[in-house]
């Protein structure tokens, strides 16, 4: 494909991530949809449109994890650990794994 390079792709990803959270029904999701629409038109696609559909949003009411009778504190994550999701505290894979804050 001509006109597509690594820098351009990474820039697009960076732009889309900045709209987070992008879940359906959020302002970030709407902004991301308009962004993609504009990019498609700028790329020369001649039939670009929005198609509305029903969507569902889930909200956790409870979460638990029990392994061999040992209970662990858990928290559901809607999509990913992004600052816009108001997740606080440490997130990690355990003492030997990757750790993020």
Coordinates of N, CA and C in Angstrom, one line a residue, residues 27-95:
X27 N -18.3 9.8 24.9 CA -17.8 10.8 24.1 C -16.5 10.5 23.4
X28 N -15.7 9.7 24.0 CA -14.4 9.2 23.4 C -14.7 8.3 22.2
X29 N -15.7 7.4 22.3 CA -16.1 6.5 21.2 C -16.7 7.3 20.1
X30 N -17.5 8.3 20.3 CA -18.0 9.2 19.3 C -16.9 10.0 18.6
X31 N -16.0 10.5 19.3 CA -14.8 11.3 18.8 C -14.0 10.4 17.9
X32 N -13.7 9.1 18.4 CA -12.9 8.2 17.6 C -13.6 7.8 16.3
X33 N -15.0 7.7 16.3 CA -15.7 7.3 15.1 C -15.6 8.5 14.1
X34 N -15.7 9.7 14.5 CA -15.6 10.9 13.6 C -14.2 10.9 13.1
X35 N -13.2 10.7 13.9 CA -11.8 10.7 13.5 C -11.6 9.7 12.4
X36 N -12.0 8.4 12.6 CA -11.9 7.4 11.5 C -12.6 7.8 10.3
X37 N -13.8 8.3 10.4 CA -14.6 8.7 9.3 C -13.8 9.8 8.4
X38 N -13.3 10.8 9.1 CA -12.5 11.8 8.4 C -11.3 11.2 7.8
X39 N -10.6 10.3 8.4 CA -9.4 9.7 7.9 C -9.8 8.9 6.6
X40 N -10.9 8.2 6.6 CA -11.3 7.4 5.5 C -11.6 8.3 4.3
X41 N -12.3 9.4 4.6 CA -12.6 10.4 3.5 C -11.3 11.0 2.9
X42 N -10.4 11.3 3.8 CA -9.1 11.9 3.4 C -8.3 11.0 2.6
X43 N -8.5 9.7 2.8 CA -7.8 8.6 2.1 C -8.4 8.4 0.7
X44 N -9.5 9.1 0.4 CA -10.1 9.0 -0.9 C -11.3 8.0 -1.0
X45 N -11.7 7.4 0.1 CA -12.8 6.5 0.0 C -14.1 7.3 -0.2
X46 N -14.9 6.9 -1.2 CA -16.0 7.7 -1.6 C -17.3 7.3 -1.0
X47 N -17.4 6.2 -0.3 CA -18.7 5.9 0.3 C -18.4 5.6 1.8
X48 N -18.3 6.6 2.6 CA -18.1 6.5 4.0 C -19.3 7.0 4.8
X49 N -19.8 6.2 5.7 CA -21.0 6.6 6.4 C -21.0 6.0 7.8
X50 N -21.9 6.6 8.6 CA -22.1 6.1 10.0 C -23.3 5.2 9.9
X51 N -23.2 4.1 10.6 CA -24.4 3.2 10.7 C -24.7 2.9 12.2
X52 N -25.8 3.4 12.6 CA -26.1 3.3 14.0 C -26.7 1.9 14.3
X53 N -26.4 1.4 15.5 CA -26.9 0.1 15.9 C -27.1 0.1 17.4
X54 N -27.9 -0.7 17.9 CA -28.0 -0.9 19.4 C -26.7 -1.4 20.0
X55 N -26.4 -1.0 21.1 CA -25.2 -1.5 21.8 C -25.5 -1.6 23.3
X56 N -24.7 -2.2 24.0 CA -24.9 -2.5 25.4 C -23.7 -2.1 26.2
X57 N -23.9 -1.6 27.4 CA -22.8 -1.3 28.3 C -23.0 -2.1 29.5
X58 N -22.0 -2.7 30.0 CA -22.1 -3.5 31.2 C -21.5 -2.7 32.3
X59 N -22.1 -2.9 33.5 CA -21.5 -2.3 34.7 C -21.5 -3.5 35.7
X60 N -20.3 -3.8 36.2 CA -20.1 -4.9 37.2 C -20.9 -4.5 38.5
X61 N -21.5 -5.5 39.1 CA -22.2 -5.3 40.4 C -21.4 -6.1 41.4
X62 N -20.6 -7.0 41.1 CA -19.8 -7.8 42.0 C -18.6 -8.5 41.3
X63 N -17.6 -8.7 42.0 CA -16.4 -9.4 41.4 C -15.7 -10.2 42.5
X64 N -15.3 -11.4 42.1 CA -14.6 -12.2 43.1 C -13.7 -13.2 42.4
X65 N -12.6 -13.6 43.2 CA -11.7 -14.6 42.7 C -11.3 -15.5 43.8
X66 N -11.5 -16.8 43.7 CA -11.2 -17.7 44.7 C -10.4 -18.8 44.1
X67 N -9.1 -19.1 44.6 CA -8.3 -20.1 44.1 C -7.9 -21.0 45.2
X68 N -8.3 -22.3 45.1 CA -8.1 -23.3 46.2 C -8.5 -22.8 47.5
X69 N -9.6 -22.1 47.6 CA -10.1 -21.6 48.9 C -9.6 -20.3 49.4
X70 N -8.6 -19.8 48.6 CA -8.0 -18.5 49.0 C -8.7 -17.4 48.2
X71 N -9.3 -16.4 48.9 CA -9.9 -15.3 48.2 C -8.9 -14.2 47.9
X72 N -9.1 -13.6 46.7 CA -8.2 -12.5 46.2 C -9.1 -11.3 45.9
X73 N -8.6 -10.1 46.3 CA -9.2 -8.9 45.9 C -9.1 -8.7 44.4
X74 N -10.2 -8.4 43.8 CA -10.2 -8.2 42.3 C -11.1 -7.0 42.0
X75 N -10.8 -6.5 40.8 CA -11.6 -5.4 40.3 C -11.7 -5.6 38.8
X76 N -13.0 -5.6 38.2 CA -13.1 -5.7 36.8 C -12.6 -4.5 36.1
X77 N -12.0 -4.7 34.9 CA -11.5 -3.6 34.1 C -12.3 -3.6 32.8
X78 N -13.0 -2.4 32.5 CA -13.8 -2.3 31.4 C -13.1 -2.7 30.1
X79 N -12.0 -2.0 29.8 CA -11.3 -2.3 28.6 C -9.8 -2.5 28.8
X80 N -9.2 -1.5 29.5 CA -7.8 -1.6 29.8 C -7.5 -0.6 30.9
X81 N -6.4 -0.6 31.5 CA -6.0 0.2 32.6 C -5.6 1.6 32.1
X82 N -6.5 2.4 31.7 CA -6.2 3.7 31.2 C -6.6 4.8 32.3
X83 N -5.9 5.8 32.4 CA -6.1 6.8 33.4 C -7.6 7.3 33.3
X84 N -8.2 7.4 32.2 CA -9.6 7.9 32.0 C -10.6 7.0 32.7
X85 N -10.2 5.7 33.0 CA -11.1 4.8 33.7 C -11.1 4.9 35.2
X86 N -10.3 5.9 35.7 CA -10.3 6.2 37.1 C -9.8 5.0 37.9
X87 N -9.0 4.2 37.4 CA -8.4 3.0 38.1 C -7.3 3.5 39.0
X88 N -7.3 3.2 40.2 CA -6.2 3.6 41.1 C -5.5 2.4 41.7
X89 N -4.3 2.6 42.1 CA -3.5 1.5 42.8 C -2.6 0.8 41.8
X90 N -2.1 -0.3 42.3 CA -1.1 -1.1 41.5 C -1.9 -2.1 40.7
X91 N -1.4 -2.3 39.5 CA -1.9 -3.3 38.6 C -0.7 -4.2 38.3
X92 N -0.8 -5.5 38.4 CA 0.4 -6.3 38.1 C 0.0 -7.7 37.8
X93 N 1.0 -8.5 37.5 CA 0.9 -9.9 37.2 C 1.5 -10.8 38.3
X94 N 1.8 -10.2 39.4 CA 2.4 -10.9 40.5 C 3.9 -10.6 40.7
X95 N 4.5 -11.2 41.8 CA 5.8 -10.9 42.1 C 6.9 -11.2 41.0

